[in-house]
PDB file of C-alpha atoms and ligand atoms in Angstrom:
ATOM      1  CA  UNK A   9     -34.513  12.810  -0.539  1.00  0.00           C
ATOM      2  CA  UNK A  10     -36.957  14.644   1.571  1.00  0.00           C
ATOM      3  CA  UNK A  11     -35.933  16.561   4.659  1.00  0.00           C
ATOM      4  CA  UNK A  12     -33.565  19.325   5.584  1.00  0.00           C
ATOM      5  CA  UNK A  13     -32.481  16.813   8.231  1.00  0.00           C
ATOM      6  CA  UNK A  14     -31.410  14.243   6.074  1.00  0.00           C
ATOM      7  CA  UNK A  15     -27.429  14.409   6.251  1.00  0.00           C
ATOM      8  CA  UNK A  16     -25.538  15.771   3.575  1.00  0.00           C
ATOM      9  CA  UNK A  17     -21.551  15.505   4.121  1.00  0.00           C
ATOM     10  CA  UNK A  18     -19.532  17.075   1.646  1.00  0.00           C
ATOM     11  CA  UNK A  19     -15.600  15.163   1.793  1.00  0.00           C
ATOM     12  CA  UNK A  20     -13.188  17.589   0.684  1.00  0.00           C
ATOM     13  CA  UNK A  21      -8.908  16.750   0.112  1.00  0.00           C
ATOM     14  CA  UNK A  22      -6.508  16.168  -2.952  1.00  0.00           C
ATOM     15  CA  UNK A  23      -6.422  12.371  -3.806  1.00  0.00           C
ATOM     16  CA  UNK A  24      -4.702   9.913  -1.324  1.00  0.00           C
ATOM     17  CA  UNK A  25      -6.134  12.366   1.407  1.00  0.00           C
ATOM     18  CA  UNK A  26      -8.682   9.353   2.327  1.00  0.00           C
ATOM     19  CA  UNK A  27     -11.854  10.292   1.163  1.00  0.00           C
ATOM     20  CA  UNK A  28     -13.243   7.489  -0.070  1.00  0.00           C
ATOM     21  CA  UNK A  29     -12.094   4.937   3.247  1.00  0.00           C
ATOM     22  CA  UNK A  30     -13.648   7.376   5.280  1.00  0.00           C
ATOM     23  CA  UNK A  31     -16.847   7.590   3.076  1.00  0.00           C
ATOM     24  CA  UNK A  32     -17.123   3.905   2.938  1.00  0.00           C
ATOM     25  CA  UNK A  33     -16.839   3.241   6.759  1.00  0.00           C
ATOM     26  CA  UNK A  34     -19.171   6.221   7.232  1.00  0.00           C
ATOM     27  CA  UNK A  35     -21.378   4.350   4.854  1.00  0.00           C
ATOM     28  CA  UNK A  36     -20.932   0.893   7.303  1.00  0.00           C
ATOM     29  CA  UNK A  37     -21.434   2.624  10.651  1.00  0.00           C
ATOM     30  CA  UNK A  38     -23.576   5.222   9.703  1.00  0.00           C
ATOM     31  CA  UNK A  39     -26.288   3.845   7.564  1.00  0.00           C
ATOM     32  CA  UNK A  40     -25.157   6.983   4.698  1.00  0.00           C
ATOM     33  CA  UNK A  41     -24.564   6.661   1.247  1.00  0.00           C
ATOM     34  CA  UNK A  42     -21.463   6.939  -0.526  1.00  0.00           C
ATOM     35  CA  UNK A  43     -21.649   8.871  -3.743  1.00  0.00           C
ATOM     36  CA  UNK A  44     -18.021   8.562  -5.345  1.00  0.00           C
ATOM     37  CA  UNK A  45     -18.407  10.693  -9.010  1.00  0.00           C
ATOM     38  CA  UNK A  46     -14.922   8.638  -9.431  1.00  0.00           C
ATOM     39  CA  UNK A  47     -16.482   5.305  -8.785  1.00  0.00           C
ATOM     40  CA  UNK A  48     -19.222   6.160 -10.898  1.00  0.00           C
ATOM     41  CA  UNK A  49     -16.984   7.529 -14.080  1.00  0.00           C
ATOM     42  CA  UNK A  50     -15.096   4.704 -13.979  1.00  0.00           C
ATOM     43  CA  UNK A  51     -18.244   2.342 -14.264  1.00  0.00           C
ATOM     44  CA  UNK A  52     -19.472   4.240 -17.108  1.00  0.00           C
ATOM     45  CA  UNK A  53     -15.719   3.507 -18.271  1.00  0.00           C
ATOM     46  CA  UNK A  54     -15.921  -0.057 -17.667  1.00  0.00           C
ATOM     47  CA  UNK A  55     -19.501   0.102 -19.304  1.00  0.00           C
ATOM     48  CA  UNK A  56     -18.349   1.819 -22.560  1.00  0.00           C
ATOM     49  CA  UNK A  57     -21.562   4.618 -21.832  1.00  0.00           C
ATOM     50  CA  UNK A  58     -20.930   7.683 -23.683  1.00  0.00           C
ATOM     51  CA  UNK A  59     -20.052   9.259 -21.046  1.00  0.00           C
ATOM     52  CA  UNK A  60     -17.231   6.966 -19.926  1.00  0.00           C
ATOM     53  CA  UNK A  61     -16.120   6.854 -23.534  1.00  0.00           C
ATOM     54  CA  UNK A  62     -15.820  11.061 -23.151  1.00  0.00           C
ATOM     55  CA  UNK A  63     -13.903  10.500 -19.652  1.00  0.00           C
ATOM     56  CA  UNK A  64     -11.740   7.648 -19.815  1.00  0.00           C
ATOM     57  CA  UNK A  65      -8.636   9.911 -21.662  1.00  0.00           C
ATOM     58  CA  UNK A  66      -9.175  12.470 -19.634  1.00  0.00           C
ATOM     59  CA  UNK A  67      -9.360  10.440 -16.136  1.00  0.00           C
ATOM     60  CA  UNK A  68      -6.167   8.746 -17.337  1.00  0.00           C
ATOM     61  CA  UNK A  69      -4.507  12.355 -17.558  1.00  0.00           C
ATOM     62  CA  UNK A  70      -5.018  12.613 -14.296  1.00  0.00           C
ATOM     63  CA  UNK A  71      -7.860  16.107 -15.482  1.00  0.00           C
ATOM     64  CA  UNK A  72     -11.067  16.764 -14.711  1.00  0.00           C
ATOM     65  CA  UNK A  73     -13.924  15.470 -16.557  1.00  0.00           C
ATOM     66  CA  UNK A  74     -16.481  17.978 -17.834  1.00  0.00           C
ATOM     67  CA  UNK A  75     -18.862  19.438 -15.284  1.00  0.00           C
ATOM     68  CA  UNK A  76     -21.561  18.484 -17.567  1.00  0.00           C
ATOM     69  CA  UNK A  77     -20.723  14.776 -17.177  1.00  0.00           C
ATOM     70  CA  UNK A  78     -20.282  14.820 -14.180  1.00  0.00           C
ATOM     71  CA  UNK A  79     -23.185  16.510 -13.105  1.00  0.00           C
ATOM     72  CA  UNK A  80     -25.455  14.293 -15.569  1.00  0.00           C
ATOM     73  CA  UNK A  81     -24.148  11.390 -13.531  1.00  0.00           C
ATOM     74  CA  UNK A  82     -24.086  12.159 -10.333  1.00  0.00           C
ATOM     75  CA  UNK A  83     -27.567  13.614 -10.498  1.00  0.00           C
ATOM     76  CA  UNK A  84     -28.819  10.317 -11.597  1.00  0.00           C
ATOM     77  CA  UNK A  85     -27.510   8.713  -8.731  1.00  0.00           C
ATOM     78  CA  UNK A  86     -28.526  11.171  -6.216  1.00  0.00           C
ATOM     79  CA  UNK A  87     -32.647  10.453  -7.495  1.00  0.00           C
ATOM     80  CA  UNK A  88     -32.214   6.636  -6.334  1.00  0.00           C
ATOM     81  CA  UNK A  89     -34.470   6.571  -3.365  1.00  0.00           C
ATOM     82  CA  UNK A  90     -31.675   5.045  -0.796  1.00  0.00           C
ATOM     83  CA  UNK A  91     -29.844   8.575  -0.834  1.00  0.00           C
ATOM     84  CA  UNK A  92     -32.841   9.291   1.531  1.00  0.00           C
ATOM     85  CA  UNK A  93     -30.720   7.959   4.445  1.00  0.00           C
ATOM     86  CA  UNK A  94     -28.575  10.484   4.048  1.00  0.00           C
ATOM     87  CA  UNK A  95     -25.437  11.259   1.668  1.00  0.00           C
ATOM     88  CA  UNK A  96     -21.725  11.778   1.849  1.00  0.00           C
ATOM     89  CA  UNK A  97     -20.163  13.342  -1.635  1.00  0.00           C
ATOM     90  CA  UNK A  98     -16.893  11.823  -2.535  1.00  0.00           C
ATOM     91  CA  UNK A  99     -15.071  13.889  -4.786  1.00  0.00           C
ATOM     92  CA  UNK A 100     -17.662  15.923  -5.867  1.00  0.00           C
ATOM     93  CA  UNK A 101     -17.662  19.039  -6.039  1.00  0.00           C
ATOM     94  CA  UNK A 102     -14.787  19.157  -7.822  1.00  0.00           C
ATOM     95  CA  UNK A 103     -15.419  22.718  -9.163  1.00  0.00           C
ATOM     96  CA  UNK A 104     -16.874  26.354  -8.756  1.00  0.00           C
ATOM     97  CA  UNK A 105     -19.427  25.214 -11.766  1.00  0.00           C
ATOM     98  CA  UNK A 106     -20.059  21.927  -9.562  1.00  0.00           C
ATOM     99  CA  UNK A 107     -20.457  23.881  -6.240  1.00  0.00           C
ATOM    100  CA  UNK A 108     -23.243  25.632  -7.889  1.00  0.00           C
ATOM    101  CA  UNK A 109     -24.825  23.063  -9.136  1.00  0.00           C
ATOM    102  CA  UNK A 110     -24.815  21.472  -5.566  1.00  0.00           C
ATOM    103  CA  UNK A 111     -26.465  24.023  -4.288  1.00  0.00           C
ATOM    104  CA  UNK A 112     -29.174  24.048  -6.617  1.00  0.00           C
ATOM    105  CA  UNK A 113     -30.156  20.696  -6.540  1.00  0.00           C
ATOM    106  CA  UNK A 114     -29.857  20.406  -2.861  1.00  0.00           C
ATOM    107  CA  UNK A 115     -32.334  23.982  -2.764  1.00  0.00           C
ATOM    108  CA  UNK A 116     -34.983  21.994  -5.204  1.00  0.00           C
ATOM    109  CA  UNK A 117     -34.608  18.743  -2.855  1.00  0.00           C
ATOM    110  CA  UNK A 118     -35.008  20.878   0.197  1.00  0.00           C
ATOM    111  CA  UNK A 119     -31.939  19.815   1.817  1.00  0.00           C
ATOM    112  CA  UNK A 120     -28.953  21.431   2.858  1.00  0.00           C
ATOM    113  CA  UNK A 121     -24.869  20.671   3.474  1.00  0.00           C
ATOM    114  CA  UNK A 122     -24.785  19.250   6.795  1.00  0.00           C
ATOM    115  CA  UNK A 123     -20.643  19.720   6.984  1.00  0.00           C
ATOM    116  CA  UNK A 124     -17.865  20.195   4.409  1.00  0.00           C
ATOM    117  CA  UNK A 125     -15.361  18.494   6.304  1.00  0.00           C
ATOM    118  CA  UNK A 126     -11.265  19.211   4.751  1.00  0.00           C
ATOM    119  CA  UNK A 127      -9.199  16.474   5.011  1.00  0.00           C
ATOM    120  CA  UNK A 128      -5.673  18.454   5.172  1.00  0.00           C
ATOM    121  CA  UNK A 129      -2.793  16.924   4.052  1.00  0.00           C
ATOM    122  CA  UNK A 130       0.458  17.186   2.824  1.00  0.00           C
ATOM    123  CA  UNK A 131       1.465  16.609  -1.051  1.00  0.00           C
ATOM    124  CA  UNK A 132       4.499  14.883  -0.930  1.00  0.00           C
ATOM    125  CA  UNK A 133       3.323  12.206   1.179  1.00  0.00           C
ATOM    126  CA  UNK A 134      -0.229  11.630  -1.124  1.00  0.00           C
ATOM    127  CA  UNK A 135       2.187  10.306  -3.866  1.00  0.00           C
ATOM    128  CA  UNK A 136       3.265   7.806  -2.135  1.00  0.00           C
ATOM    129  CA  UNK A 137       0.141   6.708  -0.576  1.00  0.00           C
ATOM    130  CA  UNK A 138      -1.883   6.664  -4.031  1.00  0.00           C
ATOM    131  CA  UNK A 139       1.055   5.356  -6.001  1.00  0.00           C
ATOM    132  CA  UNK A 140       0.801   2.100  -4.101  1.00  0.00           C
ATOM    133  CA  UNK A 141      -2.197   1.414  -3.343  1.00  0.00           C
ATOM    134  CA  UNK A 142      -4.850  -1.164  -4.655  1.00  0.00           C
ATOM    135  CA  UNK A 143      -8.228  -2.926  -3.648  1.00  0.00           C
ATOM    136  CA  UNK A 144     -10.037  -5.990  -3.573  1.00  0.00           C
ATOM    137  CA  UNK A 145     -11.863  -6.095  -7.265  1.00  0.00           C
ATOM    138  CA  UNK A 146     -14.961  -7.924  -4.971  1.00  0.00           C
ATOM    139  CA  UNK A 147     -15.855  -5.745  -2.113  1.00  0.00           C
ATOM    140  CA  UNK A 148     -13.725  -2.857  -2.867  1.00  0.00           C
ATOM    141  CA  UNK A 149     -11.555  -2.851   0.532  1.00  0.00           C
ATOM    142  CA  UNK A 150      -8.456  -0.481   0.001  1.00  0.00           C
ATOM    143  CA  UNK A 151      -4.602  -1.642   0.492  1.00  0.00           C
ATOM    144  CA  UNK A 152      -1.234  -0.413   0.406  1.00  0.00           C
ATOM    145  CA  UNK A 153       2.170  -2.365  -1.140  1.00  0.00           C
ATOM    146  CA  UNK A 154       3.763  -0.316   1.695  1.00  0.00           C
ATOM    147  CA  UNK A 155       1.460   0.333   4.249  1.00  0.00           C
ATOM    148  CA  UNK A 156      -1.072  -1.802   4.282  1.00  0.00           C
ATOM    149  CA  UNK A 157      -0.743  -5.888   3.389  1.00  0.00           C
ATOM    150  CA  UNK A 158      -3.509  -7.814   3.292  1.00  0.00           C
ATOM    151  CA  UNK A 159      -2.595 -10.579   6.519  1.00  0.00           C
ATOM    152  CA  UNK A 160      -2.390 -12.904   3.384  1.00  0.00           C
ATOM    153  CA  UNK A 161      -0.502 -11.833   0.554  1.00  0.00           C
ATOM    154  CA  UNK A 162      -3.378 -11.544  -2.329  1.00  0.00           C
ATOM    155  CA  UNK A 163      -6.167 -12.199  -0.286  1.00  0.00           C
ATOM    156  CA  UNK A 164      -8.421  -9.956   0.538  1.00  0.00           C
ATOM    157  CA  UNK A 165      -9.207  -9.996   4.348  1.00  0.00           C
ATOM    158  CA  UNK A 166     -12.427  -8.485   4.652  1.00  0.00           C
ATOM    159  CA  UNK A 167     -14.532 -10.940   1.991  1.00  0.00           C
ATOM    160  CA  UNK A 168     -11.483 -13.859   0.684  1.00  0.00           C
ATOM    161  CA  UNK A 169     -11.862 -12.552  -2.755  1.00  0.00           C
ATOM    162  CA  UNK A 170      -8.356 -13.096  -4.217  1.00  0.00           C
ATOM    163  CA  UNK A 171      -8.752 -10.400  -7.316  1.00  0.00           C
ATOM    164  CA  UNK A 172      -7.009  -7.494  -6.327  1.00  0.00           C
ATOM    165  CA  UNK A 173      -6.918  -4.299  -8.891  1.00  0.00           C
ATOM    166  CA  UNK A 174      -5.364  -1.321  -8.992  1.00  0.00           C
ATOM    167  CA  UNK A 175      -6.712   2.222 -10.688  1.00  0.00           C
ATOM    168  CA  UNK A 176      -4.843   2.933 -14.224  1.00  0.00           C
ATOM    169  CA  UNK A 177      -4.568   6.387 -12.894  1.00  0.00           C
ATOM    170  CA  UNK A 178      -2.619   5.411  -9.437  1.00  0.00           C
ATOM    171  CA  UNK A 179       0.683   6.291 -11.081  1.00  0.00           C
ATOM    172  CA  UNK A 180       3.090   8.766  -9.722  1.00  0.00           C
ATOM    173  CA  UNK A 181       3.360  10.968 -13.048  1.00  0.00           C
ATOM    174  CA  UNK A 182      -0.697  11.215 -13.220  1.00  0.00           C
ATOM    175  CA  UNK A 183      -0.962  11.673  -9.167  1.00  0.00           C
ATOM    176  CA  UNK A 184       1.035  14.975  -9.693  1.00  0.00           C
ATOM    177  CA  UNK A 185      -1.397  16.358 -12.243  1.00  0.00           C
ATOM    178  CA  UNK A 186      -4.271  15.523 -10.101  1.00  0.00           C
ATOM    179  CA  UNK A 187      -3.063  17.345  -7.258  1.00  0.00           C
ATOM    180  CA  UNK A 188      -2.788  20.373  -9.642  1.00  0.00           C
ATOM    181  CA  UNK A 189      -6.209  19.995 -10.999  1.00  0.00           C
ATOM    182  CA  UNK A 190      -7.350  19.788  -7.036  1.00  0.00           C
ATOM    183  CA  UNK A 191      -5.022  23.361  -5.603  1.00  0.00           C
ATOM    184  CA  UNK A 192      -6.026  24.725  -9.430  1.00  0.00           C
ATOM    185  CA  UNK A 193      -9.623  23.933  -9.308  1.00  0.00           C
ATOM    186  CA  UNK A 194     -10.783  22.269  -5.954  1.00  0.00           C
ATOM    187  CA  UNK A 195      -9.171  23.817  -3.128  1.00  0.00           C
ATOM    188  CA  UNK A 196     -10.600  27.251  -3.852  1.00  0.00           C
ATOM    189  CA  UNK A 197     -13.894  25.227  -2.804  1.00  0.00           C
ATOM    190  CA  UNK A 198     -12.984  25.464   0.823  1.00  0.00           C
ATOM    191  CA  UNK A 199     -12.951  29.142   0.909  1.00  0.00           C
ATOM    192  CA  UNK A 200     -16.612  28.576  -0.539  1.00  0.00           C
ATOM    193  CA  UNK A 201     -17.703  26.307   2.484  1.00  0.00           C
ATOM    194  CA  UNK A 202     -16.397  28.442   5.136  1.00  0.00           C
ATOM    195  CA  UNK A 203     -17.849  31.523   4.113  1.00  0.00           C
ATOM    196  CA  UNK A 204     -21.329  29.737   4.360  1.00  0.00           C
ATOM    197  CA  UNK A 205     -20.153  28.670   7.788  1.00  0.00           C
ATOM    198  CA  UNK A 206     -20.305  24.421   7.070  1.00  0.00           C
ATOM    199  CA  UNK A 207     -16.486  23.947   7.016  1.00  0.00           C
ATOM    200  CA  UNK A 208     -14.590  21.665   9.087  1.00  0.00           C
ATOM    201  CA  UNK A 209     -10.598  20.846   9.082  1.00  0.00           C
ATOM    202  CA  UNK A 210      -9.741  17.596   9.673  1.00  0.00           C
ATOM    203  CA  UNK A 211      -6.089  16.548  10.623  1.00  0.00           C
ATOM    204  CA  UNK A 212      -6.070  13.767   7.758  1.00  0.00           C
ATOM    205  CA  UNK A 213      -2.402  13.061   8.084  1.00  0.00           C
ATOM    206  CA  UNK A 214      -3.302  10.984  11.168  1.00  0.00           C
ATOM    207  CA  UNK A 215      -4.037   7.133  11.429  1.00  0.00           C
ATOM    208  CA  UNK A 216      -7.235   6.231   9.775  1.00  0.00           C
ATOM    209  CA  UNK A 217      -8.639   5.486  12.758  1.00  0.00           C
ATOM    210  CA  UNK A 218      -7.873   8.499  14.298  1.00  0.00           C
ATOM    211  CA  UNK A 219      -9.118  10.395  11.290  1.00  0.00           C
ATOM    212  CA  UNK A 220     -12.554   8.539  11.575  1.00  0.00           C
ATOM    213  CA  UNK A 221     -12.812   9.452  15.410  1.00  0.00           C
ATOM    214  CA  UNK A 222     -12.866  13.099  14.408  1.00  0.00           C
ATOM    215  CA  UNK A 223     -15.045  12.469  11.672  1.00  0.00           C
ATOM    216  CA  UNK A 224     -17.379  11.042  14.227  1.00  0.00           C
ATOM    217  CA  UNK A 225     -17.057  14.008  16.522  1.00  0.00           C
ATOM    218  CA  UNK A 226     -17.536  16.314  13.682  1.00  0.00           C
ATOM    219  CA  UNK A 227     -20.873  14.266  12.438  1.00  0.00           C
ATOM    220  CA  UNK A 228     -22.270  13.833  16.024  1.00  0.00           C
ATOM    221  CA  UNK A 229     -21.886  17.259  16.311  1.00  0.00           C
ATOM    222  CA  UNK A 230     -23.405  18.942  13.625  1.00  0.00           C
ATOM    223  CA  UNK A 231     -25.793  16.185  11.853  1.00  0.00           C
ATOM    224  CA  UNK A 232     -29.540  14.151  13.422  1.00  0.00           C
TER     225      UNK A 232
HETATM  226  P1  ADP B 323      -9.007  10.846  -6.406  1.00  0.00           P
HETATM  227  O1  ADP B 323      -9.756  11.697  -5.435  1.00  0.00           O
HETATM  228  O2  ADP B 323      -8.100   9.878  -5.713  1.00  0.00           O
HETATM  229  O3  ADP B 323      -8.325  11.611  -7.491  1.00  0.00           O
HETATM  230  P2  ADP B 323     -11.461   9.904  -7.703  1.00  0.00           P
HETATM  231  O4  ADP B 323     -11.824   8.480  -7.810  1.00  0.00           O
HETATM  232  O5  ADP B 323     -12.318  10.782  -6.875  1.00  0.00           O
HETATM  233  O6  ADP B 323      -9.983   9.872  -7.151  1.00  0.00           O
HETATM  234  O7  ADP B 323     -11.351  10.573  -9.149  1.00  0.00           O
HETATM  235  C1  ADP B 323     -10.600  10.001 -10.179  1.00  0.00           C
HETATM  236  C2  ADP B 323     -10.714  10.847 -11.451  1.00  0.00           C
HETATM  237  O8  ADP B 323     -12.107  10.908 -11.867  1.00  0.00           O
HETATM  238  C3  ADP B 323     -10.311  12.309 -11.308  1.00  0.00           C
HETATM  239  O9  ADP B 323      -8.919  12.495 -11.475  1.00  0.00           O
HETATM  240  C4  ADP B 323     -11.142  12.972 -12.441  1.00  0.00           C
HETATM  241  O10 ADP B 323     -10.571  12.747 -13.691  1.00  0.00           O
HETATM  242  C5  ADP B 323     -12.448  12.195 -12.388  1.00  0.00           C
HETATM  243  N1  ADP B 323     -13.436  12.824 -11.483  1.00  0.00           N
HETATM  244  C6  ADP B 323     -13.960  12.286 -10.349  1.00  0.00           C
HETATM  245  N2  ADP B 323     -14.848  13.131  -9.779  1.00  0.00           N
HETATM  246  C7  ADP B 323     -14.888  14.234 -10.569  1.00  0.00           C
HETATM  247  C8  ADP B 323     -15.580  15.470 -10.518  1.00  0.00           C
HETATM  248  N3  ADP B 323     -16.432  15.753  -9.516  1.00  0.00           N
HETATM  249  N4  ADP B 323     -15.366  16.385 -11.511  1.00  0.00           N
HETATM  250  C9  ADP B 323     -14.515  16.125 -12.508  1.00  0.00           C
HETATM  251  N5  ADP B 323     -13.818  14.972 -12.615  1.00  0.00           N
HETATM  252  C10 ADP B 323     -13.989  14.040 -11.666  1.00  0.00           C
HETATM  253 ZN1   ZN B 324     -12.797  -8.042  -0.446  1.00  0.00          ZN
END
């Protein structure tokens, strides 16, 4: 990545809070990258890298994985020449130690944080969103058992894939400890991004479509 123009968009919000539709449909319409540290742990779990083999327990306790790991990873991704469009960070940071880090690398890159945008919530209602939700195993397009049915039961409507899978840590016991790793360890993060005057609240208890309207705004007004 080269310029201080190039967007960087940090998503911030406790799981089920939508990050990761947003940051794929940011991805379609915007031409940015999605860099999910989630997506990429679990395909070093799936891979059997060292890493993964350090994370796997640990994701499946619903913690955090070490900043180290994390930070090894996600700074591997972030050297592939496509981030050059432009980034959106998933669910990283996660931590003070990973804010830091952020900052760093962006500094050496010569890029800065475009927006943190907060995608505010309530608790109660993310267990029930992540505890039922799944996605096509193909293309990666999200559903709900409650909320949102593929128009043909098992078929995925965006690609026809009929593989659908569901994360081993979308479970309502190990939701609960990830939203106390995210008020324990995360939240205090957008405290961090107000003081250096990039933070943005979004209203994510809205319809996703409503949700990626203000996104828009929020992009169109502070990125190019
Ligand atoms: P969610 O936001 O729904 O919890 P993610 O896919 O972002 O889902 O993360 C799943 C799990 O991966 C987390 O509970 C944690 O164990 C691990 N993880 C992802 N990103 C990070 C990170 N930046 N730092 C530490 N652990 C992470
Ligand atoms: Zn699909």
């Amino acid at each position: 990545m080269t310029s201080a123009e190039t967007p960087v968009l940090i998503l911030l919000g406790p799981p089920g809070a939508g990050k990761g539709t947003q940051a794929r449909m940011l991805e379609e319409e915007q031409g940015l990258v999605q860099l999910s540290t989630g997506d990429m742990l679990r395909a070093a779990v799936a891979q059997g890298t060292p890493a993964g083999l350090a994370a796997k327990a640990v994701m499946e306790a619903g913690a955090l994985v070490s900043d180290e790991i994390v930070l090894a990873i996600l700074q591997e991704r972030m050297a592939q020449p496509d981030c050059a469009r432009g980034i959106i960070l998933d669910g990283f940071p996660r931590t003070d130690g990973q804010a830091a880090a952020l900052e760093q690398l962006l500094a050496d890159q010569g890029l800065r944080i475009t927006a943190a945008v907060s995608l505010e919530v309530d608790d109660e209602a993310m267990v029930g969103r992540v505890s039922g939700r799944y996605s096509c195993a193909k293309c990666g397009e999200g559903y709900h058992d409650s909320f949102r049915q593929p128009a043909h039961a098992g078929t995925c409507d965006k690609c026809g894939a009929s593989e659908m899978k569901r994360r081993a840590d979308d479970n309502a016991t190990t939701v609960r400890e990830r939203l106390k790793a995210y008020h324990a360890q995360t939240a205090p993060l957008i405290a961090f991004y107000e003081a250096k005057g990039v933070l943005q609240r979004i209203d994510a208890m809205a319809a996703i479509d409503e949700v990626r309207s203000a996104l828009g705004r929020v992009i169109g007004r502070v990125a190019v």
